[in-house]
Coordinates of C-alpha atoms in Angstrom, one line a residue:
X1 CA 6.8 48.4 -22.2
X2 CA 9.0 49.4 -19.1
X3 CA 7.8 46.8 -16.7
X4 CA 9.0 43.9 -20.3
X5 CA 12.7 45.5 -20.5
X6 CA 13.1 45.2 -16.4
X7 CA 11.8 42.0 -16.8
X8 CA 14.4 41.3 -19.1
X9 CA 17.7 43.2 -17.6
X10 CA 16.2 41.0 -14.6
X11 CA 16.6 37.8 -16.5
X12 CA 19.9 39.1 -17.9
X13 CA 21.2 39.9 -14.5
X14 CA 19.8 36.5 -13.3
X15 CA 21.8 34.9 -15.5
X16 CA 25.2 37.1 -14.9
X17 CA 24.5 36.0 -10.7
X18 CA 24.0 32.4 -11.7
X19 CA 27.3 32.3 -13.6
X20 CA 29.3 34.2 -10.8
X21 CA 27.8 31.9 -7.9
X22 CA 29.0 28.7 -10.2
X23 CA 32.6 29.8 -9.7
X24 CA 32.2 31.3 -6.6
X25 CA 29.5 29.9 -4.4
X26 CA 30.9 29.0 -1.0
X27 CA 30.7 25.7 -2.1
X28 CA 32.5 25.5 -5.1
X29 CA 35.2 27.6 -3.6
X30 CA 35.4 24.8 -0.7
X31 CA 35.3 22.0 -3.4
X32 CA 38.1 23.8 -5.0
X33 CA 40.1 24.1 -1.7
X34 CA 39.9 20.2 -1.3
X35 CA 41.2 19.5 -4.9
X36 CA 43.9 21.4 -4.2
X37 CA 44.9 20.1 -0.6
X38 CA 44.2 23.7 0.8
X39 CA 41.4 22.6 3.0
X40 CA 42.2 19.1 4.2
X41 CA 40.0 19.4 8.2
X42 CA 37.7 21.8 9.3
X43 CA 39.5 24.8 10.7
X44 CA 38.4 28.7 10.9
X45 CA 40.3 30.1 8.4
X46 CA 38.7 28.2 5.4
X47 CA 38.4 29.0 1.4
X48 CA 36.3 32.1 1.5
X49 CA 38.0 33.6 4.4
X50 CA 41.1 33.3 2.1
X51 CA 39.0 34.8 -1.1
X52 CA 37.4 37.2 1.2
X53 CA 41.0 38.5 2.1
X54 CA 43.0 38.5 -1.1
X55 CA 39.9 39.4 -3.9
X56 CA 37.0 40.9 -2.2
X57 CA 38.2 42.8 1.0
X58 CA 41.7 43.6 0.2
X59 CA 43.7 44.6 -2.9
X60 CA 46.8 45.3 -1.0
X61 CA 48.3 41.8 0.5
X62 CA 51.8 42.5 -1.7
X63 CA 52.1 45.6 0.8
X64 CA 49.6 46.0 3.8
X65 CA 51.4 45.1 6.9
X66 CA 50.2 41.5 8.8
X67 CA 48.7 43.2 11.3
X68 CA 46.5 45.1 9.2
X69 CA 45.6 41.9 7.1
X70 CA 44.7 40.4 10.1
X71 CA 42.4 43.3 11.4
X72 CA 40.9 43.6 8.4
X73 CA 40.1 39.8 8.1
X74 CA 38.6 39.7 11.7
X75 CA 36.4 42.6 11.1
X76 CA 35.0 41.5 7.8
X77 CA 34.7 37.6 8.8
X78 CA 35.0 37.2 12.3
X79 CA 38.0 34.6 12.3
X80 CA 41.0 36.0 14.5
X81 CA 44.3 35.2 13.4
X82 CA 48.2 36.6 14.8
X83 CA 50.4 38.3 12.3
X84 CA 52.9 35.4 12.0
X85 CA 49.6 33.0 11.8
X86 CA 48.5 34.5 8.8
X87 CA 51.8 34.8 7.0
X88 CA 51.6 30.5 7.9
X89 CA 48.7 30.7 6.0
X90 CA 50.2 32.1 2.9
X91 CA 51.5 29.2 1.3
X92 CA 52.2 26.7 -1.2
X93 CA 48.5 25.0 -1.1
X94 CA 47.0 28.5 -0.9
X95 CA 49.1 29.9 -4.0
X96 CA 48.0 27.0 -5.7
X97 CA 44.2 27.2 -4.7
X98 CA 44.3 30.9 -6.1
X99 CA 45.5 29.9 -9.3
X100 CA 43.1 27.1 -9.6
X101 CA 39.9 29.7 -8.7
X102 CA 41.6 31.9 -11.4
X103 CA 42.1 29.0 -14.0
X104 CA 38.3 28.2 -13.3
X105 CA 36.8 31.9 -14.1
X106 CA 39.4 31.7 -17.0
X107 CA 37.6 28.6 -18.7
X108 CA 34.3 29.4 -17.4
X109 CA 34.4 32.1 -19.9
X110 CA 31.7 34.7 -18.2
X111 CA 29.4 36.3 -20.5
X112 CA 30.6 34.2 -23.3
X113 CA 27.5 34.8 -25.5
X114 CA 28.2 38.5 -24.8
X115 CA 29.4 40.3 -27.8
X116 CA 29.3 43.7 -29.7
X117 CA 27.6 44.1 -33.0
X118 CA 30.2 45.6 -34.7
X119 CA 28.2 46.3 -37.9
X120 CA 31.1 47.5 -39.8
X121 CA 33.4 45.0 -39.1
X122 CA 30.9 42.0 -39.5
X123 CA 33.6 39.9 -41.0
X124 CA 35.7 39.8 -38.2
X125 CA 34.6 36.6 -35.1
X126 CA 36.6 37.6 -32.7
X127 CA 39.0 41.2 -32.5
X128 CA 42.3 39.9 -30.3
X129 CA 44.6 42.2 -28.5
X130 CA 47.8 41.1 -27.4
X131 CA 50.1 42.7 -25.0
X132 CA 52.1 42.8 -21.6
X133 CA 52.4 44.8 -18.5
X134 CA 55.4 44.6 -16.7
X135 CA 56.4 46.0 -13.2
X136 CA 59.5 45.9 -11.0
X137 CA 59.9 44.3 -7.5
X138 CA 62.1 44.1 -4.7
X139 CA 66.0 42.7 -5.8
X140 CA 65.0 39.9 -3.5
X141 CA 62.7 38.1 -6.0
X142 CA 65.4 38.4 -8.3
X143 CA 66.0 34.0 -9.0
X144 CA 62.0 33.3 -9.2
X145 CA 61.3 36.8 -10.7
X146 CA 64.3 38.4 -13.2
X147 CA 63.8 41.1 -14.6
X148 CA 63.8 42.4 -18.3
X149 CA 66.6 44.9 -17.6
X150 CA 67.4 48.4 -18.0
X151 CA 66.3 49.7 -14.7
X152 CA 67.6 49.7 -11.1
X153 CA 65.8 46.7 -9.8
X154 CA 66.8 42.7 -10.8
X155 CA 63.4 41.8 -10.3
X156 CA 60.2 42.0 -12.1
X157 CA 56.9 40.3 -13.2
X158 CA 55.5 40.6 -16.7
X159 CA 51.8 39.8 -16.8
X160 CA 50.8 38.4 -20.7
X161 CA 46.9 39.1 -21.4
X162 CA 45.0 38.7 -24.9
X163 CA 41.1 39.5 -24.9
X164 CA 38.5 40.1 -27.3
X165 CA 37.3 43.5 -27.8
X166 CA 34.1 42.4 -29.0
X167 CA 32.8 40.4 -25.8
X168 CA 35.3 41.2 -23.7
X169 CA 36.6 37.6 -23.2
X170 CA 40.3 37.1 -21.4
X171 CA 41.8 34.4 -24.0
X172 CA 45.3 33.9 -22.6
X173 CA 46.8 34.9 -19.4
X174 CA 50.5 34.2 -18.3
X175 CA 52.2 35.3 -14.9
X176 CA 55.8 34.9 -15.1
X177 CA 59.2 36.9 -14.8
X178 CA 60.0 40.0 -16.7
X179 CA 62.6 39.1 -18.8
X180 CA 60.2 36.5 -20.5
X181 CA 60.0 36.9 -24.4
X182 CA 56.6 38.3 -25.9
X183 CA 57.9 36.9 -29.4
X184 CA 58.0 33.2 -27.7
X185 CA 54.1 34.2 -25.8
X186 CA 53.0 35.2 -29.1
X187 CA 53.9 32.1 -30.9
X188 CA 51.8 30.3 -28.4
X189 CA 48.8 31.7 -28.7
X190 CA 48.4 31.2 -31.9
X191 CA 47.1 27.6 -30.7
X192 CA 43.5 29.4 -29.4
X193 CA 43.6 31.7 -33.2
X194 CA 40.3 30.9 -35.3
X195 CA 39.0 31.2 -38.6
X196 CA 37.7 34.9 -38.5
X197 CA 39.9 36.1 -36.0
X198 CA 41.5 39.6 -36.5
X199 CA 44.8 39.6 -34.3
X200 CA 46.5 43.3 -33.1
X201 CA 49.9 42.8 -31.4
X202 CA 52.7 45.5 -31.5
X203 CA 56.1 45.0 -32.5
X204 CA 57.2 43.2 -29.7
X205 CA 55.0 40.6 -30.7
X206 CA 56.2 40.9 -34.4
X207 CA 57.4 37.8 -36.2
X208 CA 56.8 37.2 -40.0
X209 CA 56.2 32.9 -39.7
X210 CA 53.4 34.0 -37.0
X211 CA 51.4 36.0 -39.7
X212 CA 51.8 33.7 -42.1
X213 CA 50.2 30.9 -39.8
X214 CA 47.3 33.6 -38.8
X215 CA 46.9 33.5 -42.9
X216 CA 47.3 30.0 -43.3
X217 CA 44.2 29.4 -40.2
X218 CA 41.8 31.7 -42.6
X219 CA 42.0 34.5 -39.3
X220 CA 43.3 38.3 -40.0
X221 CA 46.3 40.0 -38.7
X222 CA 46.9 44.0 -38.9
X223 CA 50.5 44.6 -37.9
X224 CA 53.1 47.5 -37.4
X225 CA 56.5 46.4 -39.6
X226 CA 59.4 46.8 -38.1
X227 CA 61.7 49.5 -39.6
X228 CA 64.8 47.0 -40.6
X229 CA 62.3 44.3 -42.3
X230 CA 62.9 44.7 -46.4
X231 CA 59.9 45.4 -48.3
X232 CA 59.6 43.7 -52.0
X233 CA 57.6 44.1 -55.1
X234 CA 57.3 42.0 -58.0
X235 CA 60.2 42.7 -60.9
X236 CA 57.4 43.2 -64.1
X237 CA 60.5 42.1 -66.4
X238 CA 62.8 40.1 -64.1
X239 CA 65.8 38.5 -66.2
X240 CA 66.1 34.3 -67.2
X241 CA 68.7 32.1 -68.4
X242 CA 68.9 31.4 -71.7
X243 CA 66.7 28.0 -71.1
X244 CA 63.7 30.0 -69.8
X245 CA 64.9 29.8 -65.8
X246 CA 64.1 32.8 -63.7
X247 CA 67.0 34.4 -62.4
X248 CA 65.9 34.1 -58.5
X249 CA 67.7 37.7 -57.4
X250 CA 65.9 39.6 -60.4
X251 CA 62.3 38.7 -59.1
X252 CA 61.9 41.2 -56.8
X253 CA 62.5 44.1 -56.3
X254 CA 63.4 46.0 -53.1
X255 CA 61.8 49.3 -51.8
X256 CA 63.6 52.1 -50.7
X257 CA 61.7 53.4 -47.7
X258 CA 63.7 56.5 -47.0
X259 CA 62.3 57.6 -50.6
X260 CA 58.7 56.7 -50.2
X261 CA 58.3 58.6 -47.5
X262 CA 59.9 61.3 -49.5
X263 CA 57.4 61.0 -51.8
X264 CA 54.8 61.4 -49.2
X265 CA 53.2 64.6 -47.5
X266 CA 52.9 64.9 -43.7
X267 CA 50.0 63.3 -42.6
X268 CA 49.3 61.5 -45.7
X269 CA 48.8 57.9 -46.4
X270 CA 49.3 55.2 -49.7
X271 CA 49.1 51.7 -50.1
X272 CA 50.8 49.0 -51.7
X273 CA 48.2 46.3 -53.0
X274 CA 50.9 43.2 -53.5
X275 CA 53.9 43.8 -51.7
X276 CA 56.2 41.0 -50.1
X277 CA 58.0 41.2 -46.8
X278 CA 61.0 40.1 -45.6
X279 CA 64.4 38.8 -47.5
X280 CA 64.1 35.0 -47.4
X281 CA 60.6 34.4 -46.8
X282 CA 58.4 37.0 -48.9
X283 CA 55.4 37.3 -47.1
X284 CA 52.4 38.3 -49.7
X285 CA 50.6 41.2 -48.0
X286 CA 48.9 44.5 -48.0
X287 CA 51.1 47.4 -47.3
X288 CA 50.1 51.1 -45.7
X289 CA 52.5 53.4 -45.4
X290 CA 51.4 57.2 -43.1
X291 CA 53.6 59.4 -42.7
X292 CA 53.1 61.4 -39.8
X293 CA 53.2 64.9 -39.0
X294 CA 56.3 67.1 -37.6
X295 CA 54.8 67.6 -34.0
X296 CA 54.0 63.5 -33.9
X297 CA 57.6 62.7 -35.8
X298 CA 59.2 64.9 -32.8
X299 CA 57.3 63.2 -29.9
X300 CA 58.5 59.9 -31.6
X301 CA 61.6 61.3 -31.1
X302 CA 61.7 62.6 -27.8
X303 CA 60.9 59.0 -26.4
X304 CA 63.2 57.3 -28.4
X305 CA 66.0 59.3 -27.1
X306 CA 64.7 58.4 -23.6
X307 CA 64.7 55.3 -24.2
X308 CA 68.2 55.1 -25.7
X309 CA 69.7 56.3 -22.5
X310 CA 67.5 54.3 -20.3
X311 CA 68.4 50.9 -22.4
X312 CA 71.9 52.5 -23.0
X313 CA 71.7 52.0 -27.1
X314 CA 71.7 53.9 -30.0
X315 CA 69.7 54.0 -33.1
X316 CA 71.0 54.1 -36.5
X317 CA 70.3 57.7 -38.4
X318 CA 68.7 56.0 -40.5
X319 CA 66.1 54.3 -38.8
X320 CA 65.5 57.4 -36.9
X321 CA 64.3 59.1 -40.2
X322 CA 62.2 56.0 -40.5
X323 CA 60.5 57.0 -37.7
X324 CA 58.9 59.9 -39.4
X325 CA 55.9 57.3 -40.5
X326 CA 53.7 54.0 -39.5
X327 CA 54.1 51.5 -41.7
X328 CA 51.4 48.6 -41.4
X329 CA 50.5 45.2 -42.8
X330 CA 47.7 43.1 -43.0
X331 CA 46.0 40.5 -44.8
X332 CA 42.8 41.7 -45.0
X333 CA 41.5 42.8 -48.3
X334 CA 41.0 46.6 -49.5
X335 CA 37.3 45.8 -50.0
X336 CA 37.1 44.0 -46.2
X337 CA 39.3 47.0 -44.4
X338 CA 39.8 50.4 -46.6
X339 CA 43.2 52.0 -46.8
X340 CA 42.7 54.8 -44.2
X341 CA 40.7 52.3 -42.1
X342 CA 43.6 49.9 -41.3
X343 CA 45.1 52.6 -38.6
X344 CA 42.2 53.0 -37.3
X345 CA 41.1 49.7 -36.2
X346 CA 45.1 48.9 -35.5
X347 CA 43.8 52.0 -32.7
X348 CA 42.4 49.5 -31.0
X349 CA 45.1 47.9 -29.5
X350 CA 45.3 51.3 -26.5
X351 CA 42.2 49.8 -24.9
X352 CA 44.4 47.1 -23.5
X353 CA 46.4 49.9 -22.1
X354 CA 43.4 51.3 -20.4
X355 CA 43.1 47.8 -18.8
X356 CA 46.6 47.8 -17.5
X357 CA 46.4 51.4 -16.2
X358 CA 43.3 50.3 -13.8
X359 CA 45.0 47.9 -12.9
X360 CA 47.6 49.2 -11.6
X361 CA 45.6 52.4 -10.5
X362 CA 42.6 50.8 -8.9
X363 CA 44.0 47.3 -8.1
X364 CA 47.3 48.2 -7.7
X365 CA 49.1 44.6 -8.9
X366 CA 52.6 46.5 -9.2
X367 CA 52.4 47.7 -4.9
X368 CA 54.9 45.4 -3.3
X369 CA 57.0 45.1 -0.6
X370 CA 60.2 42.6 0.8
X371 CA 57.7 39.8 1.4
X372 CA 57.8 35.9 0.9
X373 CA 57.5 34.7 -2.6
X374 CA 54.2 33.0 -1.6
X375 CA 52.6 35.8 -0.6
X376 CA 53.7 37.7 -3.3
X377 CA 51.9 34.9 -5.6
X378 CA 48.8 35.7 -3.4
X379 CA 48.8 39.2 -3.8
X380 CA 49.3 38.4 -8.0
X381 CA 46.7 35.6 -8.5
X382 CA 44.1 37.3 -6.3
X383 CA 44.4 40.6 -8.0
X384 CA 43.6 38.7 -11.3
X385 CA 40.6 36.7 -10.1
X386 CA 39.6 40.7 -9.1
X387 CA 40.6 41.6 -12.1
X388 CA 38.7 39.3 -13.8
X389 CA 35.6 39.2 -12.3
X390 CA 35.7 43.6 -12.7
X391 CA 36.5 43.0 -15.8
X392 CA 33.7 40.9 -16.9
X393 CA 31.2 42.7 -15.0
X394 CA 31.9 45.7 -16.7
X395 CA 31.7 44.0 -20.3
X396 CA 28.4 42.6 -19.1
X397 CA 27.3 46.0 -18.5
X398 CA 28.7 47.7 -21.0
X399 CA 26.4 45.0 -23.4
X400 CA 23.3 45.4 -21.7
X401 CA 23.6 49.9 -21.8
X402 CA 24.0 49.7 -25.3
X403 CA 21.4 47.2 -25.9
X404 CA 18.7 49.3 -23.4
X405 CA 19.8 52.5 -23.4
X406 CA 22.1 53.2 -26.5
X407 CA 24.9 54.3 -24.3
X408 CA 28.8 53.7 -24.3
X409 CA 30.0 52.7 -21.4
X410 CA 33.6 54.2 -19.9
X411 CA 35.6 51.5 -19.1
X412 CA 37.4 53.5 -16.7
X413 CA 34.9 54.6 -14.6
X414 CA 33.2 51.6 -14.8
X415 CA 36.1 49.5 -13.2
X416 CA 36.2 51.5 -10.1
X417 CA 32.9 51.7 -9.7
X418 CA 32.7 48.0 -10.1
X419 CA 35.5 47.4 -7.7
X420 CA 33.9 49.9 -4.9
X421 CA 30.7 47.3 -4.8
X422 CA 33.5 44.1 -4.1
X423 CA 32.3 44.4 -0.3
X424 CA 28.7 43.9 -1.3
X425 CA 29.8 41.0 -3.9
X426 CA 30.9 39.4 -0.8
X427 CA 28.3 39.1 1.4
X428 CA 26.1 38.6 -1.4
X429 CA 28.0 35.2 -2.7
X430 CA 27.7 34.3 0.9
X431 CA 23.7 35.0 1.0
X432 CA 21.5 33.4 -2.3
X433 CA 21.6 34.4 -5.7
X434 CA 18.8 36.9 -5.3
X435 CA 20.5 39.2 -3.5
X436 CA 23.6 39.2 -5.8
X437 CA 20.6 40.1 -8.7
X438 CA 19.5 42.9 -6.4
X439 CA 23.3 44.1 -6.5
X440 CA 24.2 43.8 -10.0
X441 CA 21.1 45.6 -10.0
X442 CA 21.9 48.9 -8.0
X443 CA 25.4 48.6 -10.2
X444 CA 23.7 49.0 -13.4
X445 CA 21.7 51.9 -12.4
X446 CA 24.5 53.6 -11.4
X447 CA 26.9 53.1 -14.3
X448 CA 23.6 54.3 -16.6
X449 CA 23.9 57.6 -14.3
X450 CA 27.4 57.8 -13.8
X451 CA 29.4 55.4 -16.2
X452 CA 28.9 57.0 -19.6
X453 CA 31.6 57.5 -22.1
X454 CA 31.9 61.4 -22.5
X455 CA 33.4 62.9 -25.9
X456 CA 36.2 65.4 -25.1
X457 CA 38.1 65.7 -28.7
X458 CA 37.2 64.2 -31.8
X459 CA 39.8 60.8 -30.8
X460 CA 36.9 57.9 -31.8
X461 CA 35.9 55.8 -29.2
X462 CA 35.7 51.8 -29.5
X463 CA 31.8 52.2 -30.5
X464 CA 33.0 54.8 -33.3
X465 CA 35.5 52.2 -34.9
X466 CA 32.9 49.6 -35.1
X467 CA 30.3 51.6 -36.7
X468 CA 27.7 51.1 -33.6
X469 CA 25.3 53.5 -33.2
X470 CA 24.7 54.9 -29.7
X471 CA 23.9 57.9 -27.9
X472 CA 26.9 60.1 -27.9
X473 CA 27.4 62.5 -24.4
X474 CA 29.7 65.7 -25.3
X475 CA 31.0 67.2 -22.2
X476 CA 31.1 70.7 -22.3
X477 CA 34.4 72.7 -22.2
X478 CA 35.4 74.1 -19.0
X479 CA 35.9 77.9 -18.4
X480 CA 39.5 78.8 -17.7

């Protein structure tokens, strides 16, 4: 029975290699290179000396000084460059073969048969998170890279990403400066939204025509409300003209918000079954309202007010007493997603934070210094092809732990762990696909040692939400 499951993680693993080498075989990296008029005669700093440098070697080329890069690419590869030699290299041609290597990981779509069973959530094809990181850089990339505002610095990036939660799948990714408008991102993506798709964005994100053409494509949204948008219900006995006409303003009726959550007790939660939303278009839709306790309604608070005096605005009183509760819609059914269910999956939407936190922990995207804009544009699309392929090893993973051991994998420790075997990826890709099996190997023994999820509070964990049933590791406490 042991020697069949190795034989199959084997095949699985065979599979994974065969994938990663199709993308990024010397090869195919070289054919890439030639596409893009990066490699046009045979010189010693070729493709995979530039992949080598920016993805598998090196995470810092925004902020590593030249001569570093170059001691570090002559020790690794062999080829021998100056300092100003180098920064030559970093180009137009080379930007532009970076972004096509990323764009072909991106539609190669690793793992795509890869996908949680989330039993209680069966309905749902694909679960899409939506959101943006955003980080600051030097006032001098201020006319390619403007900045959202409200800080010291002029300049900034704003990196759009949308994935699946099931398999793990990157479904949009947009690079571009960081005053750009998630509203206008948002709309876009709704091009790549499916019948069955449950789409979690946050506010910034929020736009009542965008839900309604989620509805109208058959797919699901779950969505916080904004505190200014008016909530209606139906007027039971709304007033006509003495022909019969419906008087138009008597057919709703609008909810006072400020006196539902009156009404409520901290930490407690209702529902509106058939509520519309908004003043001119009346969205049909499913409404929760939580309020939430005193010690969460003061945290809300507390960062509000920093952000008033960091944005230098002011909130009206009364939308700061609004703040006292989550209000969320959704057009999913009660019998599809119960009432005290619909926070809980909207909870889903942090683990794209945890992405964004490795990657500026582990890859460190945001470290930059005064450089040229090319090699900034190095430094970002490399870090995302790294990104990418961590990223998609450790959903790989994370599939084949629960499916042989019953175990949750962390995706936290799993990216760094992942990340520290980039050296080996590299000379592996550079040897034959047996050796990269023999590495993804050694990886998945040790995320099944080291990797697992532990349970330090009762906060459920991405397995918990989707009713899968694994083995559950409880760390013990720690004496003080």
């Amino acid at each position: 029975m042991v020697f069949l499951m190795n034989r199959i993680l084997s095949n699985e693993l065979n599979l994974f290699a065969q994938e990663l080498r199709a993308c990024l075989s010397p090869a195919v990296l070289q054919e890439i290179a030639k596409r893009v008029g990066f490699v046009k005669r045979k010189s010693k700093y070729q493709a995979n000396e530039l992949i080598a440098l920016c993805v598998w070697l090196s995470q810092e080329i925004g902020s590593t000084s030249l001569i570093q890069l170059s001691s570090r690419l002559e020790a690794s590869t062999g080829v021998s460059m100056s300092a100003e030699g180098l920064n030559q290299r970093f180009n137009e041609t080379a930007v532009a073969y970076l972004r096509e290597v990323f764009r072909t990981l991106l539609a190669q779509k690793l793992c795509a048969n890869q996908s949680l069973p989330n039993t209680l959530m069966s309905r749902f094809k694909r679960i899409r998170i939506l959101d943006a990181t955003v980080f600051q850089l030097p006032d001098a990339f201020a006319c390619e890279y403007q900045g959202s505002g409200g800080s010291s610095n002029t300049a900034g990036v704003k990196i759009q990403l949308e994935y699946d939660v099931l398999s793990g799948q990157f479904l949009n990714v947009h690079v571009g400066p960081g005053k750009n408008n998630d509203k206008t991102y948002g709309t876009i993506c709704l091009q790549t939204v499916e019948a069955g798709d449950l789409c979690l964005r946050d506010l910034g994100y929020f736009d009542l025509g965008d839900l309604q053409a989620i509805h109208e494509k058959k797919a699901y949204y779950i969505s916080r409300l904004k505190l200014n948008t008016r909530i209606y219900i139906k007027n039971p006995a709304p007033e006509t003209f003495k022909n019969g006409t419906l008087k138009k303003h008597t057919e709703y009726i609008q909810l006072d918000m400020a006196q539902l959550m009156a009404t409520l007790m901290p930490g407690q939660t209702m529902e509106i079954e058939e509520a519309y939303i908004g003043q001119k278009q009346k969205l049909s839709t499913r409404v929760i309202i939580h309020r939430l306790t005193d010690d969460q309604t003061q945290t809300r608070l507390k960062k509000q007010a920093i952000q008033e005096k960091k944005k230098g605005i002011v909130m009206k009183e009364k939308s700061k007493r609004l703040m006292g509760m989550n209000v969320y819609i959704t057009n999913t059914s009660p019998q599809e997603v119960l009432t005290n269910d619909v926070h809980v999956l909207y909870s889903l939407r942090w683990q794209i934070e945890i992405l964004f936190k490795t990657w500026k922990s582990f890859f460190e995207i945001d470290a930059c210094k005064t450089i040229k804009k090319e090699r900034l544009e190095c430094h970002l699309y490399g870090q995302l092809i790294g990104i990418l392929l961590c990223s998609s090893t450790m959903f790989q993973m994370r599939q084949l732990l629960l499916e042989k051991k019953k175990q949750e994998l962390s995706e936290y420790k799993a990216i760094y762990m992942i990340k520290d075997y980039f050296p080996l990826f590299c000379r592996a890709m550079a040897a034959d696909a047996e050796e990269l099996v023999n590495i993804l190997h050694r990886l998945y023994q040790l995320l099944s040692k080291n990797g697992r999820k532990c349970h330090r509070s009762k906060k459920m964990t991405v397995f918990d939400i989707l009713g899968i049933v694994y083995e559950t590791t409880i760390k013990p406490r720690q004496a003080a």
